[in-house]
XYZ file of N, CA, C and O in Angstrom:
360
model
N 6.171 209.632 -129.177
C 7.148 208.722 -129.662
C 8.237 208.432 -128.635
O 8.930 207.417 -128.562
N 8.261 209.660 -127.750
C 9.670 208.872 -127.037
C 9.533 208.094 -125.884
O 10.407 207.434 -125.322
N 7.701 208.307 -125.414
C 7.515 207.763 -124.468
C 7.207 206.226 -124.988
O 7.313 205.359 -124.121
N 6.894 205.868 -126.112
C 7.084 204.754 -126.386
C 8.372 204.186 -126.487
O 8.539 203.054 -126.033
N 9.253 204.758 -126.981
C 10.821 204.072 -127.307
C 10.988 203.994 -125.725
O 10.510 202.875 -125.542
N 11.355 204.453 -124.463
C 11.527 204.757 -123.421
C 10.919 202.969 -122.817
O 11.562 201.979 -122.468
N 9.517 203.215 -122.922
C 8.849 202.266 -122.105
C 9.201 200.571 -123.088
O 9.046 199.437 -122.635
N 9.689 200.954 -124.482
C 9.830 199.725 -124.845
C 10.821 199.305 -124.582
O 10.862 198.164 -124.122
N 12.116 200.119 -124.781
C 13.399 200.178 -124.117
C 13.608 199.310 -122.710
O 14.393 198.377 -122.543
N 12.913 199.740 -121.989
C 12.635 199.098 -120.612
C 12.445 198.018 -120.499
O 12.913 197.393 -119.547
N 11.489 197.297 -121.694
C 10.624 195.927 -121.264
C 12.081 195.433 -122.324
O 12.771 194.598 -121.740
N 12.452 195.700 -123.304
C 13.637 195.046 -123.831
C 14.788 194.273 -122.670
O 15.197 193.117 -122.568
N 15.038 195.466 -121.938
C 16.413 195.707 -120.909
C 15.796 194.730 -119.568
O 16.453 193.897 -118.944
N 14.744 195.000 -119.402
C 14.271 194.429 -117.897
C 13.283 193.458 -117.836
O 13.196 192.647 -116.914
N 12.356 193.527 -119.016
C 10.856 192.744 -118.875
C 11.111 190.888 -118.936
O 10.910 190.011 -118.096
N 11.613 190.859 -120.283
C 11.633 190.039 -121.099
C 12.077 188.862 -120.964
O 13.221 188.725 -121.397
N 11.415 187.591 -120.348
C 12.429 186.743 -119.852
C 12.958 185.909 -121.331
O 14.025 185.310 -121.193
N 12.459 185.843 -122.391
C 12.819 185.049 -123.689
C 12.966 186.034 -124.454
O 11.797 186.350 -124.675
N 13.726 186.872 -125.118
C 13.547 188.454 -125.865
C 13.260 187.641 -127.481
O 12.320 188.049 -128.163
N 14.029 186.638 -127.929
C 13.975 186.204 -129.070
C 11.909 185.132 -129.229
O 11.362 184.755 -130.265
N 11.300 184.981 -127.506
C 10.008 184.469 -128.202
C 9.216 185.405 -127.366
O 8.278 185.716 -128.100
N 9.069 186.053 -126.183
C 8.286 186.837 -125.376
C 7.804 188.083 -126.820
O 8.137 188.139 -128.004
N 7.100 188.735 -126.147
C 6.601 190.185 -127.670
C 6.289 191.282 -125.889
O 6.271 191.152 -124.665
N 6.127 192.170 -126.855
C 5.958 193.329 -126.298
C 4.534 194.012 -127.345
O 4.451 193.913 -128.569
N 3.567 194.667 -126.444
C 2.399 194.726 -127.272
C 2.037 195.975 -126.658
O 1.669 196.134 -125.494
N 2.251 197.292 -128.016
C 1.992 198.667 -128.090
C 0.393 198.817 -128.301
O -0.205 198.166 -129.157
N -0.156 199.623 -127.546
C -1.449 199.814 -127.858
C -2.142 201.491 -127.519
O -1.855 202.052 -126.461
N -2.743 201.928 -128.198
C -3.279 203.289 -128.495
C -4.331 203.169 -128.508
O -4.572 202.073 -129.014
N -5.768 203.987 -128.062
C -6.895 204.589 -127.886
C -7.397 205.255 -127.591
O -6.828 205.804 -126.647
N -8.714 205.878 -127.919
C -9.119 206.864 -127.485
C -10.390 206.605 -127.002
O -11.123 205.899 -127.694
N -10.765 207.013 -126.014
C -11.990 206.829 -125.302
C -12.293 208.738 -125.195
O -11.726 209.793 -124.911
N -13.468 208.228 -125.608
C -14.786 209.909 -125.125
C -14.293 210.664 -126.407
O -13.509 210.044 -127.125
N -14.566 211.604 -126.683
C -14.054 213.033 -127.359
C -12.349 212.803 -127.207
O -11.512 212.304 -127.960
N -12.290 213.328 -126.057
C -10.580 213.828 -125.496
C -9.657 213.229 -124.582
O -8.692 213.771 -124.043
N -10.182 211.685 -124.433
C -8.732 211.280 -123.609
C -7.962 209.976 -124.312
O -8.517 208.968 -124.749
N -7.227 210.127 -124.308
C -5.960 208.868 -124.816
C -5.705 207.903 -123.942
O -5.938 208.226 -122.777
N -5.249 206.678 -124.133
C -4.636 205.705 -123.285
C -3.105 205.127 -124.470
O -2.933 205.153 -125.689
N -2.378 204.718 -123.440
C -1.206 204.563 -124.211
C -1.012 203.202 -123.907
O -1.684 203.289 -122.880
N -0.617 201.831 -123.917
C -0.610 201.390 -123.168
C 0.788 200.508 -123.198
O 0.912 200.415 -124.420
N 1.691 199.943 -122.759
C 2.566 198.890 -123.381
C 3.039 197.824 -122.512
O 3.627 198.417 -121.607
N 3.084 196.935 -122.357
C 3.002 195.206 -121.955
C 3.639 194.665 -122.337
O 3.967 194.751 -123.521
N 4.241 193.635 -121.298
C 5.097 192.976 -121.873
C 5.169 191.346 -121.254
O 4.456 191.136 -120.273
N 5.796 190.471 -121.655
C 4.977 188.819 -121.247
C 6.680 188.496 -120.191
O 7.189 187.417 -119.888
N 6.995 189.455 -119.981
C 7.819 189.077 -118.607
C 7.281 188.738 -117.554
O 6.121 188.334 -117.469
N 8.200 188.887 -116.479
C 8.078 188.717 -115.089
C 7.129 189.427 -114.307
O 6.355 188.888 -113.515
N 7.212 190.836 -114.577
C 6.448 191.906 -114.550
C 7.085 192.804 -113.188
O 8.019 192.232 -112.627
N 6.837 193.612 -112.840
C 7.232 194.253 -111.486
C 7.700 193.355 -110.392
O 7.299 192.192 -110.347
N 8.642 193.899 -109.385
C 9.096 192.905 -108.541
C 8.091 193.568 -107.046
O 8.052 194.769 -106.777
N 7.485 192.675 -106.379
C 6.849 193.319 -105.317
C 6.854 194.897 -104.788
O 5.980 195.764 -104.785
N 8.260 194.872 -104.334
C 9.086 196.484 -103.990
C 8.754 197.582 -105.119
O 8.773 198.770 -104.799
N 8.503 197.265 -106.202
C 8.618 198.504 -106.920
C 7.877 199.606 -106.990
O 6.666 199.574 -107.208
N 8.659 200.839 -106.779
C 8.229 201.583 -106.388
C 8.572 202.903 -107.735
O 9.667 203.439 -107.565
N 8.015 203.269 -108.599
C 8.453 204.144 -109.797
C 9.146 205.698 -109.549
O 9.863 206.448 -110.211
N 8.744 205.716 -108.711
C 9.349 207.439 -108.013
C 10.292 207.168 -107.469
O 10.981 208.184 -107.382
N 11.005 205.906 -106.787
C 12.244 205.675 -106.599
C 13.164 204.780 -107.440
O 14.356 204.575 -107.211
N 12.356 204.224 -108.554
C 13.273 203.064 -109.255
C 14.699 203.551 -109.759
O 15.325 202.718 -110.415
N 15.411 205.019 -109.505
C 16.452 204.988 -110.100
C 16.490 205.315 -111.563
O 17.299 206.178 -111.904
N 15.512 204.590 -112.752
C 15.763 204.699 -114.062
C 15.795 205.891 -114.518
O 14.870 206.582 -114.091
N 16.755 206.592 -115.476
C 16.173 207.494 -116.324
C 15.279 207.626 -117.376
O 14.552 208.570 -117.684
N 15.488 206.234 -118.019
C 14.225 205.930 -118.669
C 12.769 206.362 -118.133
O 12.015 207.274 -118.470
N 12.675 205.343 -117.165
C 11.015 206.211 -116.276
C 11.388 207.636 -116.178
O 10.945 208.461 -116.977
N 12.175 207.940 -115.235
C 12.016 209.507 -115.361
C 11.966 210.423 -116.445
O 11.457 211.543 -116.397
N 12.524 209.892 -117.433
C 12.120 211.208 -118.680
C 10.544 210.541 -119.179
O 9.782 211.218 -119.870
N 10.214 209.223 -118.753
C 8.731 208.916 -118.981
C 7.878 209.959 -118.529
O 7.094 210.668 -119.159
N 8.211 209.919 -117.165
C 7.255 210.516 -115.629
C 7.180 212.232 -116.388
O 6.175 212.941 -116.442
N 8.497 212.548 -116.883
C 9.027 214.307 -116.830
C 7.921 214.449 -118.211
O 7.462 215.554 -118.497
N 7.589 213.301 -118.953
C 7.141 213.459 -120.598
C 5.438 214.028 -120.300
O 4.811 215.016 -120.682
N 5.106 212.856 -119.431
C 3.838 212.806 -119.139
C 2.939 213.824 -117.941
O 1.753 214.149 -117.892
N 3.909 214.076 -117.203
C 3.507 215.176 -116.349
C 2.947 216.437 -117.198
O 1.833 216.889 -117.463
N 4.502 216.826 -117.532
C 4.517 218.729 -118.114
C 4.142 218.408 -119.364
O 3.189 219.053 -119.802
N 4.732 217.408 -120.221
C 4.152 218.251 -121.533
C 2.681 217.399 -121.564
O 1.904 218.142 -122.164
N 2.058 216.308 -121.220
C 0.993 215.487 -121.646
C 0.125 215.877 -120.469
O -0.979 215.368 -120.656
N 0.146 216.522 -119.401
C -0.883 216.408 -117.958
C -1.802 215.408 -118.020
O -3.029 215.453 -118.109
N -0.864 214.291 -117.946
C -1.330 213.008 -118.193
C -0.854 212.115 -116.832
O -0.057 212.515 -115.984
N -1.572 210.752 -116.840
C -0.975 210.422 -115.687
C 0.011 208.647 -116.222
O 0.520 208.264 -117.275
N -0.079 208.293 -115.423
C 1.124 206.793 -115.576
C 0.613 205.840 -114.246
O 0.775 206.062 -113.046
N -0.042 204.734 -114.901
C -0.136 203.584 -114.136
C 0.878 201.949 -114.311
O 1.243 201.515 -115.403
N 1.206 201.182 -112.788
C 2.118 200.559 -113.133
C 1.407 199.410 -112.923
O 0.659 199.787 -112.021
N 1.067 198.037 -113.176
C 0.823 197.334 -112.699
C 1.540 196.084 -113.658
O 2.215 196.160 -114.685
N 1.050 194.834 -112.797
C 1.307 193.017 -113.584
C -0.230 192.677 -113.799
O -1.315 192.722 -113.220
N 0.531 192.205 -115.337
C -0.771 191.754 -115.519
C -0.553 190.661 -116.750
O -1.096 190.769 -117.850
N 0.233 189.721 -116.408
C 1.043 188.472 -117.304
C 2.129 189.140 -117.487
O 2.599 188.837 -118.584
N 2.958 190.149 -116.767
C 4.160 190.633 -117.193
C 3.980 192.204 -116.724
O 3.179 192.599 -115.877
N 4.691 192.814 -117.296
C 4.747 194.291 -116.834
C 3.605 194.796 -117.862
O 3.223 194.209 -118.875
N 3.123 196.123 -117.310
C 1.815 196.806 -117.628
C 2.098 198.360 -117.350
O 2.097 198.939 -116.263
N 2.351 198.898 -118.682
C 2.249 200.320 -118.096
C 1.232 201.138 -118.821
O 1.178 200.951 -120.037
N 0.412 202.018 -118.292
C -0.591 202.718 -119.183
C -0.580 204.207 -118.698
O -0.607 204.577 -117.524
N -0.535 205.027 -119.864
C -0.403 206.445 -119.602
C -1.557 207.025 -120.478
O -1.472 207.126 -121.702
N -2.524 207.357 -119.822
C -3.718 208.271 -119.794
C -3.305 209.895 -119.480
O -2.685 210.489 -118.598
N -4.108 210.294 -120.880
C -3.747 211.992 -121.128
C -5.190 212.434 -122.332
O -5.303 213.581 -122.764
């Protein structure tokens, strides 16, 4: 849960170039027996070339990064893909 509030938080604050018509789109699965995908998107701008997540500064990402490391030994991918794209596999 908090890594969702966190990552939605984000696309609220940063993604969103229309917040009242853009959406943000939460998504959950499970692939095989035992692995999860998390995923959340957003119809912004998406990442700015430079970005770099281990230096962006946010605390948001970082209590993401701190969530998914230790307690999930999970990992975190960043990409654009009509907007920002983040997916955390655990």
């Amino acid at each position: 849960g908090l890594i969702v509030n966190e990552l939605v938080t984000i696309s609220l604050q940063h993604g969103l170039r229309e917040p009242a018509e853009d959406e943000i789109i939460v998504e959950f699965r499970q692939s095989g027996s035992r692995q999860y995908h998390l995923e959340v998107r957003d119809e912004g701008s998406g990442f700015p070339e430079e970005f770099d997540p281990e230096r962006s500064g946010s605390t948001g990402l970082d209590i993401v990064r701190s969530l998914v490391d230790f307690e999930l030994e999970g990992s975190l991918r960043f990409e654009n893909d009509n907007g920002a794209k983040v997916t955390v596999t655990f």
